[in-house]
Coordinates of N, CA and C in Angstrom, one line a residue:
M1 N 9.3 -17.8 -6.0 CA 7.9 -17.3 -6.2 C 7.8 -17.1 -7.7
E2 N 8.8 -16.9 -8.4 CA 8.7 -16.7 -9.9 C 8.1 -17.9 -10.5
G3 N 7.2 -17.6 -11.4 CA 6.5 -18.7 -12.2 C 5.4 -19.4 -11.4
D4 N 5.2 -19.0 -10.1 CA 4.1 -19.5 -9.4 C 2.8 -19.1 -10.0
S5 N 1.8 -19.9 -9.8 CA 0.5 -19.6 -10.3 C -0.6 -19.9 -9.3
F6 N -1.6 -19.0 -9.2 CA -2.7 -19.2 -8.3 C -3.7 -20.0 -9.0
S7 N -3.7 -21.3 -9.0 CA -4.7 -22.1 -9.8 C -6.0 -21.9 -9.1
G8 N -7.0 -22.0 -9.9 CA -8.4 -21.8 -9.3 C -8.9 -20.4 -9.4
M9 N -8.0 -19.5 -9.8 CA -8.5 -18.1 -9.9 C -8.7 -17.7 -11.3
G10 N -9.5 -16.8 -11.6 CA -9.7 -16.3 -12.9 C -10.4 -17.3 -13.8
N11 N -9.8 -17.6 -15.0 CA -10.5 -18.4 -16.0 C -10.4 -19.9 -15.8
G12 N -11.0 -20.3 -14.7 CA -11.1 -21.7 -14.4 C -9.8 -22.4 -14.0
G13 N -8.8 -21.7 -13.5 CA -7.6 -22.3 -12.9 C -6.5 -22.6 -13.9
G14 N -6.5 -22.1 -15.1 CA -5.3 -22.2 -16.0 C -5.3 -23.4 -16.8
G15 N -6.2 -24.3 -16.9 CA -6.1 -25.4 -17.8 C -6.7 -25.2 -19.1
G16 N -6.4 -26.0 -20.1 CA -7.0 -25.9 -21.4 C -6.4 -24.7 -22.2
A17 N -7.2 -24.3 -23.1 CA -6.8 -23.2 -24.1 C -6.5 -21.9 -23.4
G18 N -7.1 -21.6 -22.2 CA -6.9 -20.4 -21.5 C -5.8 -20.4 -20.6
G19 N -5.0 -21.5 -20.5 CA -4.0 -21.7 -19.5 C -2.9 -20.7 -19.6
H20 N -2.4 -20.4 -20.8 CA -1.3 -19.5 -21.0 C -1.8 -18.1 -20.6
H21 N -3.0 -17.7 -21.0 CA -3.5 -16.4 -20.6 C -3.6 -16.3 -19.0
Q22 N -4.0 -17.4 -18.4 CA -4.1 -17.4 -16.9 C -2.7 -17.2 -16.3
Q23 N -1.7 -17.9 -16.8 CA -0.4 -17.7 -16.3 C 0.1 -16.3 -16.4
V24 N -0.2 -15.7 -17.5 CA 0.2 -14.3 -17.7 C -0.5 -13.4 -16.7
V25 N -1.8 -13.6 -16.5 CA -2.5 -12.8 -15.5 C -1.9 -13.1 -14.1
D26 N -1.7 -14.4 -13.8 CA -1.1 -14.7 -12.5 C 0.2 -14.1 -12.3
G27 N 1.1 -14.1 -13.3 CA 2.4 -13.4 -13.2 C 2.3 -11.9 -13.0
K28 N 1.4 -11.3 -13.7 CA 1.1 -9.8 -13.4 C 0.6 -9.6 -12.0
L29 N -0.2 -10.4 -11.6 CA -0.8 -10.3 -10.2 C 0.3 -10.4 -9.2
I30 N 1.2 -11.4 -9.4 CA 2.3 -11.6 -8.4 C 3.3 -10.4 -8.5
Q31 N 3.5 -9.9 -9.7 CA 4.4 -8.7 -9.8 C 3.8 -7.5 -9.1
T32 N 2.5 -7.4 -9.2 CA 1.8 -6.3 -8.6 C 1.9 -6.4 -7.0
F33 N 1.6 -7.6 -6.5 CA 1.8 -7.8 -5.1 C 3.2 -7.5 -4.6
H34 N 4.2 -8.1 -5.3 CA 5.6 -7.9 -4.9 C 5.9 -6.4 -4.9
K35 N 5.6 -5.7 -5.9 CA 5.9 -4.2 -6.0 C 5.2 -3.5 -4.9
S36 N 4.0 -3.8 -4.6 CA 3.2 -3.1 -3.6 C 3.8 -3.4 -2.2
F37 N 4.1 -4.7 -2.0 CA 4.7 -5.0 -0.7 C 6.0 -4.4 -0.4
V38 N 6.8 -4.3 -1.5 CA 8.1 -3.6 -1.3 C 7.9 -2.1 -0.9
Q39 N 6.9 -1.5 -1.6 CA 6.6 -0.1 -1.3 C 6.1 0.0 0.2
V40 N 5.2 -0.9 0.6 CA 4.7 -0.9 1.9 C 5.8 -1.0 2.9
Q41 N 6.7 -2.0 2.7 CA 7.8 -2.2 3.6 C 8.7 -1.0 3.7
S42 N 8.9 -0.3 2.6 CA 9.8 0.9 2.7 C 9.1 2.0 3.5
I43 N 7.8 2.1 3.4 CA 7.1 3.1 4.1 C 7.1 2.8 5.6
L44 N 6.9 1.5 5.9 CA 6.9 1.0 7.3 C 8.2 1.2 8.0
D45 N 9.3 1.0 7.2 CA 10.6 1.2 7.7 C 10.8 2.7 8.0
Q46 N 10.3 3.6 7.2 CA 10.4 5.0 7.4 C 9.6 5.4 8.6
N47 N 8.4 4.8 8.8 CA 7.6 5.0 9.9 C 8.3 4.6 11.2
R48 N 9.0 3.5 11.2 CA 9.7 3.1 12.4 C 10.7 4.2 12.8
M49 N 11.4 4.7 11.8 CA 12.4 5.8 12.2 C 11.7 7.1 12.7
L50 N 10.6 7.4 12.0 CA 9.8 8.6 12.5 C 9.3 8.4 13.9
I51 N 8.8 7.2 14.2 CA 8.3 6.9 15.6 C 9.4 7.0 16.6
S52 N 10.6 6.5 16.2 CA 11.7 6.6 17.1 C 12.1 8.0 17.4
E53 N 12.1 8.8 16.4 CA 12.5 10.3 16.6 C 11.4 11.0 17.4
I54 N 10.1 10.7 17.1 CA 9.0 11.3 17.8 C 9.2 10.9 19.3
N55 N 9.5 9.7 19.6 CA 9.6 9.3 21.0 C 10.8 10.0 21.7
Q56 N 11.9 10.1 21.0 CA 13.1 10.8 21.6 C 12.7 12.2 21.8
N57 N 12.1 12.9 20.9 CA 11.7 14.3 21.1 C 10.7 14.4 22.2
H58 N 9.8 13.5 22.4 CA 8.8 13.6 23.4 C 9.5 13.4 24.8
E59 N 10.5 12.5 24.9 CA 11.2 12.3 26.1 C 12.0 13.4 26.5
S60 N 12.6 14.2 25.5 CA 13.4 15.3 25.8 C 12.6 16.5 26.4
R61 N 11.4 16.6 26.0 CA 10.5 17.6 26.5 C 11.0 19.0 26.1
A62 N 12.0 19.1 25.3 CA 12.5 20.4 24.8 C 11.4 21.0 23.9
P63 N 11.1 22.3 24.0 CA 10.1 23.0 23.2 C 10.3 22.8 21.7
D64 N 11.6 23.0 21.3 CA 11.8 22.8 19.8 C 11.6 21.4 19.4
S65 N 11.9 20.4 20.2 CA 11.7 19.0 19.8 C 10.2 18.7 19.8
L66 N 9.5 19.2 20.7 CA 8.0 19.0 20.7 C 7.4 19.6 19.5
T67 N 7.8 20.8 19.2 CA 7.3 21.5 18.0 C 7.6 20.7 16.7
R68 N 8.8 20.2 16.7 CA 9.2 19.3 15.5 C 8.3 18.1 15.4
N69 N 7.9 17.6 16.5 CA 7.0 16.4 16.5 C 5.7 16.6 15.7
V70 N 5.2 17.9 15.7 CA 4.0 18.1 15.0 C 4.1 17.8 13.5
G71 N 5.2 18.2 12.9 CA 5.5 17.9 11.5 C 5.8 16.4 11.3
L72 N 6.5 15.8 12.3 CA 6.8 14.3 12.2 C 5.5 13.5 12.3
I73 N 4.6 13.9 13.1 CA 3.4 13.2 13.3 C 2.5 13.3 12.0
R74 N 2.5 14.5 11.4 CA 1.8 14.7 10.2 C 2.4 13.8 9.1
E75 N 3.7 13.7 9.0 CA 4.4 12.8 8.0 C 4.0 11.4 8.3
L76 N 4.0 11.0 9.6 CA 3.6 9.6 9.9 C 2.2 9.3 9.5
N77 N 1.3 10.3 9.8 CA -0.1 10.1 9.4 C -0.3 9.9 7.8
N78 N 0.5 10.8 7.1 CA 0.4 10.7 5.6 C 1.0 9.3 5.2
N79 N 2.0 8.9 5.8 CA 2.6 7.5 5.4 C 1.6 6.4 5.7
I80 N 0.9 6.5 6.8 CA -0.2 5.5 7.1 C -1.2 5.6 6.1
R81 N -1.7 6.8 5.6 CA -2.6 6.9 4.6 C -2.1 6.2 3.3
R82 N -0.8 6.4 3.0 CA -0.3 5.8 1.8 C -0.3 4.3 1.9
V83 N 0.0 3.7 3.0 CA 0.0 2.3 3.2 C -1.5 1.8 3.1
V84 N -2.4 2.4 3.6 CA -3.8 2.1 3.5 C -4.2 2.1 2.0
G85 N -3.8 3.1 1.3 CA -4.1 3.2 -0.1 C -3.5 2.1 -0.9
L86 N -2.2 1.7 -0.6 CA -1.6 0.6 -1.3 C -2.3 -0.7 -1.0
Y87 N -2.8 -0.9 0.2 CA -3.5 -2.1 0.5 C -4.9 -2.1 -0.2
A88 N -5.5 -1.0 -0.3 CA -6.8 -0.9 -1.0 C -6.5 -1.2 -2.5
D89 N -5.4 -0.7 -3.0 CA -5.1 -0.9 -4.4 C -4.8 -2.4 -4.7
L90 N -4.1 -3.1 -3.7 CA -3.9 -4.5 -3.8 C -5.2 -5.3 -3.8
S91 N -6.1 -4.9 -2.9 CA -7.4 -5.6 -2.9 C -8.1 -5.4 -4.2
A92 N -8.1 -4.2 -4.7 CA -8.8 -4.0 -6.0 C -8.2 -4.7 -7.1
S93 N -6.8 -4.7 -7.1 CA -6.1 -5.5 -8.2 C -6.4 -6.9 -8.1
F94 N -6.4 -7.5 -6.8 CA -6.7 -8.9 -6.7 C -8.1 -9.2 -7.1
A95 N -9.0 -8.4 -6.8 CA -10.4 -8.7 -7.2 C -10.6 -8.5 -8.7
H96 N -9.9 -7.6 -9.3 CA -10.0 -7.3 -10.7 C -9.2 -8.4 -11.5
R97 N -8.0 -8.5 -11.2 CA -7.1 -9.4 -12.0 C -7.3 -10.9 -11.6
G98 N -7.4 -11.1 -10.3 CA -7.4 -12.5 -9.9 C -8.8 -13.1 -10.0
G99 N -9.8 -12.3 -9.9 CA -11.2 -12.9 -9.9 C -11.9 -12.7 -11.2
M100 N -11.3 -12.0 -12.1 CA -11.9 -11.7 -13.4 C -11.0 -12.2 -14.5
D101 N -11.1 -11.5 -15.6 CA -10.4 -11.9 -16.8 C -9.0 -11.3 -17.1
G102 N -8.5 -10.5 -16.1 CA -7.2 -10.0 -16.2 C -7.1 -8.7 -17.0
G103 N -8.2 -7.9 -17.1 CA -8.2 -6.6 -17.7 C -7.3 -5.7 -17.0
S104 N -7.1 -4.5 -17.6 CA -6.1 -3.6 -16.9 C -6.8 -2.7 -15.9
S105 N -6.1 -2.1 -15.0 CA -6.6 -1.1 -14.1 C -5.8 0.1 -14.3
E106 N -6.4 1.2 -13.9 CA -5.7 2.5 -14.0 C -4.6 2.6 -13.0
G107 N -3.5 3.2 -13.3 CA -2.4 3.4 -12.3 C -2.3 4.8 -11.9
D108 N -1.7 5.1 -10.8 CA -1.3 6.5 -10.4 C 0.1 6.8 -10.9
S109 N 0.6 8.0 -10.5 CA 1.9 8.4 -11.0 C 3.0 7.5 -10.5
S110 N 2.8 6.8 -9.4 CA 3.9 6.0 -8.9 C 3.9 4.6 -9.5
G111 N 2.9 4.3 -10.4 CA 2.8 3.0 -11.0 C 2.0 2.1 -10.2
T112 N 1.5 2.5 -9.1 CA 0.7 1.7 -8.3 C -0.8 1.6 -8.8
L113 N -1.3 0.4 -8.8 CA -2.7 0.3 -9.3 C -3.6 0.9 -8.2
R114 N -4.6 1.7 -8.7 CA -5.4 2.4 -7.8 C -6.8 2.4 -8.3
S115 N -7.8 2.0 -7.5 CA -9.2 2.0 -8.0 C -9.6 3.5 -7.9
P116 N -10.6 3.9 -8.8 CA -11.0 5.3 -8.7 C -11.5 5.7 -7.4
D117 N -12.2 4.8 -6.6 CA -12.7 5.2 -5.3 C -11.6 5.4 -4.3
A118 N -10.6 4.5 -4.4 CA -9.4 4.7 -3.5 C -8.7 5.9 -3.8
A119 N -8.5 6.2 -5.1 CA -7.8 7.4 -5.5 C -8.5 8.7 -5.0
A120 N -9.8 8.7 -5.1 CA -10.6 9.9 -4.7 C -10.5 10.0 -3.2
R121 N -10.6 8.9 -2.4 CA -10.6 9.0 -1.0 C -9.2 9.5 -0.5
A122 N -8.1 8.9 -1.1 CA -6.8 9.3 -0.8 C -6.5 10.8 -1.0
A123 N -7.0 11.3 -2.2 CA -6.8 12.7 -2.5 C -7.6 13.6 -1.5
A124 N -8.7 13.1 -1.1 CA -9.5 13.9 -0.1 C -9.1 13.7 1.3
G125 N -8.2 12.7 1.5 CA -7.8 12.4 2.9 C -8.9 11.8 3.7
Q126 N -9.8 11.1 3.0 CA -11.0 10.5 3.7 C -10.7 9.0 4.0
K127 N -11.3 8.6 5.1 CA -11.2 7.2 5.4 C -12.3 6.4 4.8
R128 N -12.0 5.1 4.6 CA -13.0 4.2 4.1 C -14.0 3.9 5.2
V129 N -15.3 3.7 4.9 CA -16.3 3.4 5.9 C -16.4 1.8 5.8
R130 N -16.2 1.2 7.0 CA -16.2 -0.2 7.1 C -17.6 -0.7 7.6
P131 N -18.1 -1.7 7.0 CA -19.4 -2.2 7.5 C -19.2 -2.7 8.9
G132 N -20.2 -2.5 9.8 CA -19.9 -2.8 11.1 C -20.7 -3.7 11.9

């Protein structure tokens, strides 16, 4: 995947005088995707373990195990919010870097690109409204 370029995106597909700039933008876009997908996979792996423990606790029906599930389910929900935020960031990054001139985006403390709207929604724990 290294050195790959998404031709046809950004400044006319990378030909001519803007070609080097386009490759730099494409490289940054690919790095952003890779980093975000690694983060998402890590969270999903953690969710798999949480779900397994939640199921075991549920099957045991022990009061302490069921009480512990409340915290585990909260953690699972927070992880899902993080994944949604990462995908929102990817979408914003793709739209900004891939469809425009490769300007910079603001990052959050984890180094993940985050649009101001996505950051505000994540901080407030709000869901995106999808057109329906």
